[in-house]
mmCIF file of C-alpha atoms and ligand atoms in Angstrom:
data_model
loop_
_atom_site.group_PDB
_atom_site.id
_atom_site.type_symbol
_atom_site.label_atom_id
_atom_site.label_comp_id
_atom_site.label_asym_id
_atom_site.label_seq_id
_atom_site.Cartn_x
_atom_site.Cartn_y
_atom_site.Cartn_z
ATOM 1 C CA UNK O 1 -0.248 0.253 -0.123
ATOM 2 C CA UNK O 2 1.318 2.631 -0.981
ATOM 3 C CA UNK O 3 0.693 6.626 -0.117
ATOM 4 C CA UNK O 4 1.446 9.404 -2.821
ATOM 5 C CA UNK O 5 1.466 13.678 -1.759
ATOM 6 C CA UNK O 6 0.875 15.862 -4.289
ATOM 7 C CA UNK O 7 2.447 19.568 -3.316
ATOM 8 C CA UNK O 8 1.806 22.184 -5.694
ATOM 9 C CA UNK O 9 4.880 24.560 -5.436
ATOM 10 C CA UNK O 10 5.164 28.222 -6.540
ATOM 11 C CA UNK O 11 7.746 30.568 -5.322
ATOM 12 C CA UNK O 12 7.646 28.326 -1.981
ATOM 13 C CA UNK O 13 11.741 27.987 -1.417
ATOM 14 C CA UNK O 14 11.361 28.845 1.618
ATOM 15 C CA UNK O 15 8.596 26.824 2.830
ATOM 16 C CA UNK O 16 9.489 23.457 0.273
ATOM 17 C CA UNK O 17 12.026 22.004 2.506
ATOM 18 C CA UNK O 18 10.149 22.854 5.726
ATOM 19 C CA UNK O 19 7.395 20.973 4.139
ATOM 20 C CA UNK O 20 9.391 18.000 3.181
ATOM 21 C CA UNK O 21 11.205 17.700 6.670
ATOM 22 C CA UNK O 22 7.785 18.038 8.317
ATOM 23 C CA UNK O 23 6.318 15.702 6.503
ATOM 24 C CA UNK O 24 8.555 13.216 6.110
ATOM 25 C CA UNK O 25 8.736 12.712 9.919
ATOM 26 C CA UNK O 26 4.740 12.050 10.581
ATOM 27 C CA UNK O 27 5.521 9.464 7.121
ATOM 28 C CA UNK O 28 7.993 7.366 8.809
ATOM 29 C CA UNK O 29 6.064 7.263 12.083
ATOM 30 C CA UNK O 30 3.085 5.881 9.640
ATOM 31 C CA UNK O 31 4.058 2.301 8.268
ATOM 32 C CA UNK O 32 3.619 2.990 4.362
ATOM 33 C CA UNK O 33 5.123 3.175 2.115
ATOM 34 C CA UNK O 34 5.284 6.630 0.752
ATOM 35 C CA UNK O 35 6.381 8.841 -2.381
ATOM 36 C CA UNK O 36 6.454 13.136 -2.388
ATOM 37 C CA UNK O 37 5.531 14.844 -5.518
ATOM 38 C CA UNK O 38 6.273 18.088 -5.965
ATOM 39 C CA UNK O 39 4.988 20.306 -8.565
ATOM 40 C CA UNK O 40 6.687 23.314 -9.150
ATOM 41 C CA UNK O 41 4.342 25.404 -10.879
ATOM 42 C CA UNK O 42 6.914 27.769 -12.644
ATOM 43 C CA UNK O 43 8.538 29.946 -9.751
ATOM 44 C CA UNK O 44 10.712 32.503 -10.097
ATOM 45 C CA UNK O 45 12.405 31.935 -7.344
ATOM 46 C CA UNK O 46 15.234 29.007 -6.248
ATOM 47 C CA UNK O 47 12.142 26.505 -5.725
ATOM 48 C CA UNK O 48 12.951 24.463 -8.307
ATOM 49 C CA UNK O 49 17.116 24.217 -6.907
ATOM 50 C CA UNK O 50 15.490 23.493 -4.136
ATOM 51 C CA UNK O 51 13.215 20.296 -5.414
ATOM 52 C CA UNK O 52 16.647 19.280 -7.189
ATOM 53 C CA UNK O 53 18.237 19.069 -3.670
ATOM 54 C CA UNK O 54 15.639 17.797 -2.415
ATOM 55 C CA UNK O 55 15.360 14.700 -5.119
ATOM 56 C CA UNK O 56 19.438 13.283 -4.738
ATOM 57 C CA UNK O 57 19.070 13.457 -1.267
ATOM 58 C CA UNK O 58 15.822 11.807 -0.796
ATOM 59 C CA UNK O 59 14.736 8.974 -3.144
ATOM 60 C CA UNK O 60 11.447 9.425 -2.280
ATOM 61 C CA UNK O 61 10.779 12.640 -3.941
ATOM 62 C CA UNK O 62 9.917 13.225 -7.221
ATOM 63 C CA UNK O 63 9.329 16.926 -9.117
ATOM 64 C CA UNK O 64 7.637 18.083 -12.213
ATOM 65 C CA UNK O 65 8.705 21.349 -13.128
ATOM 66 C CA UNK O 66 6.827 23.443 -15.238
ATOM 67 C CA UNK O 67 7.775 25.232 -18.656
ATOM 68 C CA UNK O 68 5.723 28.584 -16.761
ATOM 69 C CA UNK O 69 2.843 29.093 -13.949
ATOM 70 C CA UNK O 70 -0.249 27.048 -14.951
ATOM 71 C CA UNK O 71 -1.895 27.293 -11.739
ATOM 72 C CA UNK O 72 -2.462 25.552 -8.587
ATOM 73 C CA UNK O 73 -5.582 23.482 -10.438
ATOM 74 C CA UNK O 74 -3.082 22.496 -13.276
ATOM 75 C CA UNK O 75 -0.612 21.451 -10.641
ATOM 76 C CA UNK O 76 -2.952 19.471 -8.807
ATOM 77 C CA UNK O 77 -4.072 17.849 -11.868
ATOM 78 C CA UNK O 78 -0.483 16.965 -12.990
ATOM 79 C CA UNK O 79 0.105 16.115 -9.463
ATOM 80 C CA UNK O 80 -3.189 13.346 -9.611
ATOM 81 C CA UNK O 81 -1.951 12.422 -13.333
ATOM 82 C CA UNK O 82 1.187 11.326 -11.901
ATOM 83 C CA UNK O 83 0.865 9.806 -8.892
ATOM 84 C CA UNK O 84 1.703 6.321 -8.107
ATOM 85 C CA UNK O 85 -0.012 5.666 -5.047
ATOM 86 C CA UNK O 86 -2.668 3.840 -3.828
ATOM 87 C CA UNK O 87 -4.130 6.593 -1.577
ATOM 88 C CA UNK O 88 -2.981 9.762 -2.791
ATOM 89 C CA UNK O 89 -3.564 13.142 -0.951
ATOM 90 C CA UNK O 90 -3.012 17.054 -2.244
ATOM 91 C CA UNK O 91 -1.094 19.648 0.348
ATOM 92 C CA UNK O 92 0.049 23.300 0.298
ATOM 93 C CA UNK O 93 3.511 23.483 0.529
ATOM 94 C CA UNK O 94 2.950 26.247 3.069
ATOM 95 C CA UNK O 95 2.621 24.010 6.459
ATOM 96 C CA UNK O 96 -1.278 25.199 6.188
ATOM 97 C CA UNK O 97 -2.070 21.573 5.547
ATOM 98 C CA UNK O 98 -0.964 19.975 8.295
ATOM 99 C CA UNK O 99 1.096 17.053 7.899
ATOM 100 C CA UNK O 100 0.126 15.650 11.431
ATOM 101 C CA UNK O 101 -3.438 15.399 10.517
ATOM 102 C CA UNK O 102 -2.305 12.709 7.840
ATOM 103 C CA UNK O 103 -2.462 9.414 10.006
ATOM 104 C CA UNK O 104 -6.000 10.065 11.544
ATOM 105 C CA UNK O 105 -6.730 10.812 8.049
ATOM 106 C CA UNK O 106 -5.643 7.315 6.797
ATOM 107 C CA UNK O 107 -6.732 5.915 9.533
ATOM 108 C CA UNK O 108 -10.371 6.760 8.795
ATOM 109 C CA UNK O 109 -9.968 5.595 4.896
ATOM 110 C CA UNK O 110 -8.344 2.122 6.121
ATOM 111 C CA UNK O 111 -12.154 1.316 8.337
ATOM 112 C CA UNK O 112 -13.338 1.108 4.825
ATOM 113 C CA UNK O 113 -16.608 3.708 5.310
ATOM 114 C CA UNK O 114 -14.793 6.326 3.417
ATOM 115 C CA UNK O 115 -13.684 6.817 -0.112
ATOM 116 C CA UNK O 116 -11.771 10.481 0.746
ATOM 117 C CA UNK O 117 -11.045 12.532 4.017
ATOM 118 C CA UNK O 118 -12.141 16.261 3.335
ATOM 119 C CA UNK O 119 -10.860 18.807 5.491
ATOM 120 C CA UNK O 120 -12.315 22.074 6.425
ATOM 121 C CA UNK O 121 -10.844 25.327 8.317
ATOM 122 C CA UNK O 122 -13.624 25.589 11.591
ATOM 123 C CA UNK O 123 -11.993 29.152 11.849
ATOM 124 C CA UNK O 124 -10.406 31.512 9.303
ATOM 125 C CA UNK O 125 -7.748 33.637 11.991
ATOM 126 C CA UNK O 126 -5.687 35.793 10.802
ATOM 127 C CA UNK O 127 -8.028 36.540 7.573
ATOM 128 C CA UNK O 128 -9.299 39.822 6.579
ATOM 129 C CA UNK O 129 -12.581 40.291 7.622
ATOM 130 C CA UNK O 130 -14.439 41.023 4.554
ATOM 131 C CA UNK O 131 -12.194 38.160 2.545
ATOM 132 C CA UNK O 132 -14.260 35.384 4.897
ATOM 133 C CA UNK O 133 -17.041 37.792 4.583
ATOM 134 C CA UNK O 134 -17.224 37.768 0.848
ATOM 135 C CA UNK O 135 -16.316 34.175 0.767
ATOM 136 C CA UNK O 136 -19.040 32.378 3.269
ATOM 137 C CA UNK O 137 -21.553 34.883 0.966
ATOM 138 C CA UNK O 138 -19.719 32.716 -2.467
ATOM 139 C CA UNK O 139 -20.648 29.422 -0.856
ATOM 140 C CA UNK O 140 -24.061 29.791 0.125
ATOM 141 C CA UNK O 141 -24.737 31.331 -3.688
ATOM 142 C CA UNK O 142 -22.914 28.197 -5.278
ATOM 143 C CA UNK O 143 -24.438 25.398 -3.143
ATOM 144 C CA UNK O 144 -28.000 27.061 -4.418
ATOM 145 C CA UNK O 145 -27.279 26.888 -7.670
ATOM 146 C CA UNK O 146 -25.215 24.034 -8.904
ATOM 147 C CA UNK O 147 -25.247 20.217 -7.689
ATOM 148 C CA UNK O 148 -21.309 20.827 -6.965
ATOM 149 C CA UNK O 149 -22.022 20.267 -3.093
ATOM 150 C CA UNK O 150 -19.114 22.438 -1.159
ATOM 151 C CA UNK O 151 -18.844 22.913 1.786
ATOM 152 C CA UNK O 152 -18.002 26.398 3.439
ATOM 153 C CA UNK O 153 -14.194 26.458 4.357
ATOM 154 C CA UNK O 154 -12.854 23.266 3.131
ATOM 155 C CA UNK O 155 -9.660 23.117 1.585
ATOM 156 C CA UNK O 156 -8.061 21.267 -1.556
ATOM 157 C CA UNK O 157 -6.190 19.028 1.050
ATOM 158 C CA UNK O 158 -7.452 15.686 1.161
ATOM 159 C CA UNK O 159 -6.901 11.698 1.263
ATOM 160 C CA UNK O 160 -8.461 9.934 -1.778
ATOM 161 C CA UNK O 161 -8.800 6.165 -2.558
ATOM 162 C CA UNK O 162 -7.058 5.569 -5.794
ATOM 163 C CA UNK O 163 -10.656 4.942 -7.818
ATOM 164 C CA UNK O 164 -11.393 8.959 -6.778
ATOM 165 C CA UNK O 165 -8.218 9.598 -7.907
ATOM 166 C CA UNK O 166 -9.277 8.192 -10.872
ATOM 167 C CA UNK O 167 -12.957 9.648 -11.103
ATOM 168 C CA UNK O 168 -11.032 13.014 -11.558
ATOM 169 C CA UNK O 169 -8.330 12.243 -13.554
ATOM 170 C CA UNK O 170 -11.186 11.202 -16.120
ATOM 171 C CA UNK O 171 -12.643 14.909 -15.608
ATOM 172 C CA UNK O 172 -9.766 16.242 -18.054
ATOM 173 C CA UNK O 173 -11.572 19.785 -18.258
ATOM 174 C CA UNK O 174 -9.425 22.484 -19.478
ATOM 175 C CA UNK O 175 -12.053 25.681 -16.725
ATOM 176 C CA UNK O 176 -11.065 23.325 -13.564
ATOM 177 C CA UNK O 177 -12.080 24.062 -10.002
ATOM 178 C CA UNK O 178 -11.349 21.186 -7.940
ATOM 179 C CA UNK O 179 -13.122 22.429 -5.282
ATOM 180 C CA UNK O 180 -16.672 21.562 -7.306
ATOM 181 C CA UNK O 181 -14.829 18.288 -9.175
ATOM 182 C CA UNK O 182 -14.776 16.856 -6.267
ATOM 183 C CA UNK O 183 -18.204 17.704 -4.525
ATOM 184 C CA UNK O 184 -19.330 16.652 -8.434
ATOM 185 C CA UNK O 185 -17.829 13.161 -8.550
ATOM 186 C CA UNK O 186 -19.810 11.954 -5.411
ATOM 187 C CA UNK O 187 -17.870 9.086 -3.161
ATOM 188 C CA UNK O 188 -18.437 9.169 0.394
ATOM 189 C CA UNK O 189 -16.496 11.394 1.941
ATOM 190 C CA UNK O 190 -15.094 12.378 6.175
ATOM 191 C CA UNK O 191 -15.053 16.397 7.337
ATOM 192 C CA UNK O 192 -12.250 16.888 9.034
ATOM 193 C CA UNK O 193 -12.191 19.883 11.154
ATOM 194 C CA UNK O 194 -9.464 21.833 12.276
ATOM 195 C CA UNK O 195 -8.855 25.623 13.498
ATOM 196 C CA UNK O 196 -6.585 27.680 10.035
ATOM 197 C CA UNK O 197 -2.503 27.547 11.017
ATOM 198 C CA UNK O 198 -0.836 30.254 9.354
ATOM 199 C CA UNK O 199 1.495 30.458 6.221
ATOM 200 C CA UNK O 200 5.535 28.698 7.654
ATOM 201 C CA UNK O 201 6.960 31.456 5.450
ATOM 202 C CA UNK O 202 6.736 33.334 2.327
ATOM 203 C CA UNK O 203 3.791 34.740 0.463
ATOM 204 C CA UNK O 204 0.109 34.051 0.176
ATOM 205 C CA UNK O 205 -0.468 33.708 -3.837
ATOM 206 C CA UNK O 206 -3.816 35.222 -3.111
ATOM 207 C CA UNK O 207 -4.987 38.167 -3.483
ATOM 208 C CA UNK O 208 -8.894 39.916 -3.329
ATOM 209 C CA UNK O 209 -9.454 40.284 -6.623
ATOM 210 C CA UNK O 210 -7.702 37.100 -7.743
ATOM 211 C CA UNK O 211 -9.910 35.081 -5.661
ATOM 212 C CA UNK O 212 -13.000 36.926 -6.707
ATOM 213 C CA UNK O 213 -12.305 35.308 -9.950
ATOM 214 C CA UNK O 214 -11.444 32.317 -8.760
ATOM 215 C CA UNK O 215 -15.495 32.253 -7.602
ATOM 216 C CA UNK O 216 -16.561 33.638 -10.704
ATOM 217 C CA UNK O 217 -14.971 31.039 -12.380
ATOM 218 C CA UNK O 218 -16.004 28.408 -9.399
ATOM 219 C CA UNK O 219 -19.799 29.634 -10.289
ATOM 220 C CA UNK O 220 -19.457 29.310 -14.252
ATOM 221 C CA UNK O 221 -17.984 25.764 -14.379
ATOM 222 C CA UNK O 222 -20.626 24.097 -11.898
ATOM 223 C CA UNK O 223 -24.106 26.300 -12.844
ATOM 224 C CA UNK O 224 -25.793 27.452 -15.582
ATOM 225 C CA UNK O 225 -28.248 29.710 -13.938
ATOM 226 C CA UNK O 226 -26.361 33.166 -14.793
ATOM 227 C CA UNK O 227 -27.246 32.139 -18.158
ATOM 228 C CA UNK O 228 -31.074 32.237 -17.283
ATOM 229 C CA UNK O 229 -30.948 35.611 -15.578
ATOM 230 C CA UNK O 230 -31.506 37.045 -19.374
ATOM 231 C CA UNK O 231 -34.824 35.764 -19.394
ATOM 232 C CA UNK O 232 -36.108 35.958 -15.957
ATOM 233 C CA UNK O 233 -35.274 39.816 -16.547
ATOM 234 C CA UNK O 234 -36.718 39.526 -20.339
ATOM 235 C CA UNK O 235 -39.808 38.318 -18.053
ATOM 236 C CA UNK O 236 -39.951 40.914 -15.417
ATOM 237 C CA UNK O 237 -39.319 44.027 -17.681
ATOM 238 C CA UNK O 238 -42.090 42.749 -20.327
ATOM 239 C CA UNK O 239 -44.569 42.443 -17.099
ATOM 240 C CA UNK O 240 -43.900 45.983 -16.455
ATOM 241 C CA UNK O 241 -43.505 47.697 -19.659
ATOM 242 C CA UNK O 242 -47.305 46.192 -19.945
ATOM 243 C CA UNK O 243 -48.286 47.890 -16.737
ATOM 244 C CA UNK O 244 -46.719 50.543 -17.695
ATOM 245 C CA UNK O 245 -48.347 50.726 -20.502
ATOM 246 C CA UNK O 246 -52.311 50.371 -19.336
ATOM 247 C CA UNK O 247 -51.328 53.368 -17.166
ATOM 248 C CA UNK O 248 -50.412 55.786 -19.746
ATOM 249 C CA UNK O 249 -53.228 54.750 -21.678
ATOM 250 C CA UNK O 250 -55.787 55.137 -18.967
ATOM 251 C CA UNK O 251 -53.893 58.786 -18.273
ATOM 252 C CA UNK O 252 -54.598 59.523 -21.488
ATOM 253 C CA UNK O 253 -58.151 58.725 -22.154
ATOM 254 C CA UNK O 254 -59.673 59.524 -18.531
ATOM 255 C CA UNK O 255 -57.470 63.182 -17.954
ATOM 256 C CA UNK O 256 -55.844 63.665 -21.725
ATOM 257 C CA UNK O 257 -52.770 64.012 -20.819
ATOM 258 C CA UNK O 258 -49.993 63.666 -23.074
ATOM 259 C CA UNK O 259 -46.641 61.898 -22.587
ATOM 260 C CA UNK O 260 -44.139 64.309 -21.010
ATOM 261 C CA UNK O 261 -41.158 62.825 -19.569
ATOM 262 C CA UNK O 262 -37.676 63.479 -21.226
ATOM 263 C CA UNK O 263 -35.548 62.465 -18.925
ATOM 264 C CA UNK O 264 -37.375 59.510 -17.322
ATOM 265 C CA UNK O 265 -37.352 58.167 -21.308
ATOM 266 C CA UNK O 266 -33.830 58.667 -21.376
ATOM 267 C CA UNK O 267 -33.147 56.308 -17.862
ATOM 268 C CA UNK O 268 -35.460 53.678 -18.633
ATOM 269 C CA UNK O 269 -33.680 53.664 -21.942
ATOM 270 C CA UNK O 270 -30.371 53.591 -19.824
ATOM 271 C CA UNK O 271 -31.278 51.104 -17.321
ATOM 272 C CA UNK O 272 -32.466 48.378 -20.574
ATOM 273 C CA UNK O 273 -29.315 49.134 -22.113
ATOM 274 C CA UNK O 274 -27.438 48.432 -19.200
ATOM 275 C CA UNK O 275 -29.426 45.313 -18.690
ATOM 276 C CA UNK O 276 -28.463 43.979 -22.375
ATOM 277 C CA UNK O 277 -25.356 44.233 -22.419
ATOM 278 C CA UNK O 278 -24.524 42.261 -18.382
ATOM 279 C CA UNK O 279 -26.529 39.661 -19.334
ATOM 280 C CA UNK O 280 -24.261 39.412 -22.784
ATOM 281 C CA UNK O 281 -21.183 39.521 -20.616
ATOM 282 C CA UNK O 282 -22.895 36.720 -18.827
ATOM 283 C CA UNK O 283 -23.093 34.418 -21.874
ATOM 284 C CA UNK O 284 -19.401 36.085 -22.906
ATOM 285 C CA UNK O 285 -18.617 34.153 -20.171
ATOM 286 C CA UNK O 286 -19.763 31.332 -20.454
ATOM 287 C CA UNK O 287 -18.972 31.292 -24.957
ATOM 288 C CA UNK O 288 -15.632 32.043 -23.998
ATOM 289 C CA UNK O 289 -15.024 29.001 -21.880
ATOM 290 C CA UNK O 290 -16.709 26.957 -23.884
ATOM 291 C CA UNK O 291 -14.003 28.468 -26.641
ATOM 292 C CA UNK O 292 -11.196 27.623 -24.413
ATOM 293 C CA UNK O 293 -12.233 24.210 -23.677
ATOM 294 C CA UNK O 294 -12.442 23.283 -27.338
ATOM 295 C CA UNK O 295 -9.132 24.066 -28.760
ATOM 296 C CA UNK O 296 -8.017 21.264 -26.839
ATOM 297 C CA UNK O 297 -4.956 22.473 -25.003
ATOM 298 C CA UNK O 298 -2.445 20.872 -22.441
ATOM 299 C CA UNK O 299 -3.555 21.722 -19.037
ATOM 300 C CA UNK O 300 0.515 22.186 -18.418
ATOM 301 C CA UNK O 301 3.642 21.823 -20.189
ATOM 302 C CA UNK O 302 6.630 19.747 -17.861
ATOM 303 C CA UNK O 303 9.783 21.138 -19.052
ATOM 304 C CA UNK O 304 11.778 19.153 -16.248
ATOM 305 C CA UNK O 305 12.138 16.066 -14.198
ATOM 306 C CA UNK O 306 13.092 13.179 -12.740
ATOM 307 C CA UNK O 307 10.527 11.177 -12.867
ATOM 308 C CA UNK O 308 11.115 8.161 -15.324
ATOM 309 C CA UNK O 309 8.124 8.509 -17.498
ATOM 310 C CA UNK O 310 5.370 11.682 -17.610
ATOM 311 C CA UNK O 311 1.709 11.339 -17.787
ATOM 312 C CA UNK O 312 0.483 14.213 -19.215
ATOM 313 C CA UNK O 313 -3.285 13.357 -19.177
ATOM 314 C CA UNK O 314 -4.149 9.624 -19.057
HETATM 315 N N1 UDP X 401 0.296 27.685 -5.969
HETATM 316 C C1 UDP X 401 0.276 27.272 -7.061
HETATM 317 N N2 UDP X 401 0.191 27.598 -7.783
HETATM 318 C C2 UDP X 401 -0.108 28.849 -7.998
HETATM 319 C C3 UDP X 401 -0.195 29.701 -6.948
HETATM 320 C C4 UDP X 401 -0.451 28.875 -5.587
HETATM 321 O O1 UDP X 401 1.049 26.176 -7.648
HETATM 322 O O2 UDP X 401 -0.441 30.025 -8.967
HETATM 323 C C5 UDP X 401 0.491 27.338 -4.749
HETATM 324 C C6 UDP X 401 1.466 27.013 -3.400
HETATM 325 O O3 UDP X 401 2.633 27.211 -3.685
HETATM 326 C C7 UDP X 401 0.896 26.941 -2.346
HETATM 327 C C8 UDP X 401 -0.973 26.623 -2.320
HETATM 328 O O4 UDP X 401 -0.583 26.361 -4.256
HETATM 329 O O5 UDP X 401 1.354 25.580 -2.206
HETATM 330 C C9 UDP X 401 -1.907 27.503 -1.901
HETATM 331 O O6 UDP X 401 -1.321 28.920 -2.055
HETATM 332 P P1 UDP X 401 -1.061 29.601 -1.175
HETATM 333 O O7 UDP X 401 -0.460 29.396 0.140
HETATM 334 O O8 UDP X 401 -0.791 31.044 -1.669
HETATM 335 O O9 UDP X 401 -2.749 29.840 -1.339
HETATM 336 P P2 UDP X 401 -3.563 30.103 0.648
HETATM 337 O O10 UDP X 401 -3.559 29.360 1.317
HETATM 338 O O11 UDP X 401 -3.126 31.558 0.867
HETATM 339 O O12 UDP X 401 -4.926 30.607 0.127
HETATM 340 MG MG1 MG X 402 -1.523 29.227 2.076
#
């Protein structure tokens, strides 16, 4: 029985060796064969050199290095395609996903009752309040309008059986939103809660704008609800205009008032124009995703590895 850890790394020269040291300590105590698969996601710092030297010291370490930054989703996918273990876990390099949880997670899987053990943060200590608020709203919304089944505070950190990993690899879509994919494929999942841990070294790669775009991507990837906004708006506006028509006709017949109001006409025109552009924009988002999907570009390009055989996409 073998355990694979997938560790996406982007500018993690400081954190990667710490992760390697701490995880090795935990894994040695676990009585299981293991591998650590580091994915260098086009780092601009010395991450690749650090990974080379870790691999030279420790035969458990393999690394794949991308030709540029492809994003964490692509890095995780490369990991899933190349991991050889019967059990596979994705972990951040910054120690925010504590390796000390691994023994407990393995035990839960070994009981045979679950196919995966997922983790969620119960607190968001050390994070801006406004970000936590938006995150909470995002989870509420996406669960309402999609069948992705995403738990608030869920991390990408989970331990999975091979069957589940194969199902994820099977989902070869270009626009990836793993939190949604994990939920969509189903399987029996145990949720393990833990308190937020702060990053051990280096800096977070996420700012508010990036997170916002990530949230929008998630919604577009897992729900068609925004597309129906146009129809609902259309029905609503038709109804309102019908009422207004009756009002104007009655006013003319009863009181003989001519229709006045240049300003109100312009307001209504601008409003309708705005709604139309908004709806077009939503459609544009879906069309852009379809366009990227139809190109069938590779998810990532590997420029260097110490692995004998590379599996690009299964
Ligand atoms: N990461 C990556 N590619 C990217 C951005 C991030 O592989 O383009 C990795 C990063 O090295 C880390 C993990 O994804 O191991 C999570 O990133 P980070 O800690 O910055 O996110 P946060 O924990 O702040 O949400
Ligand atoms: Mg982090």
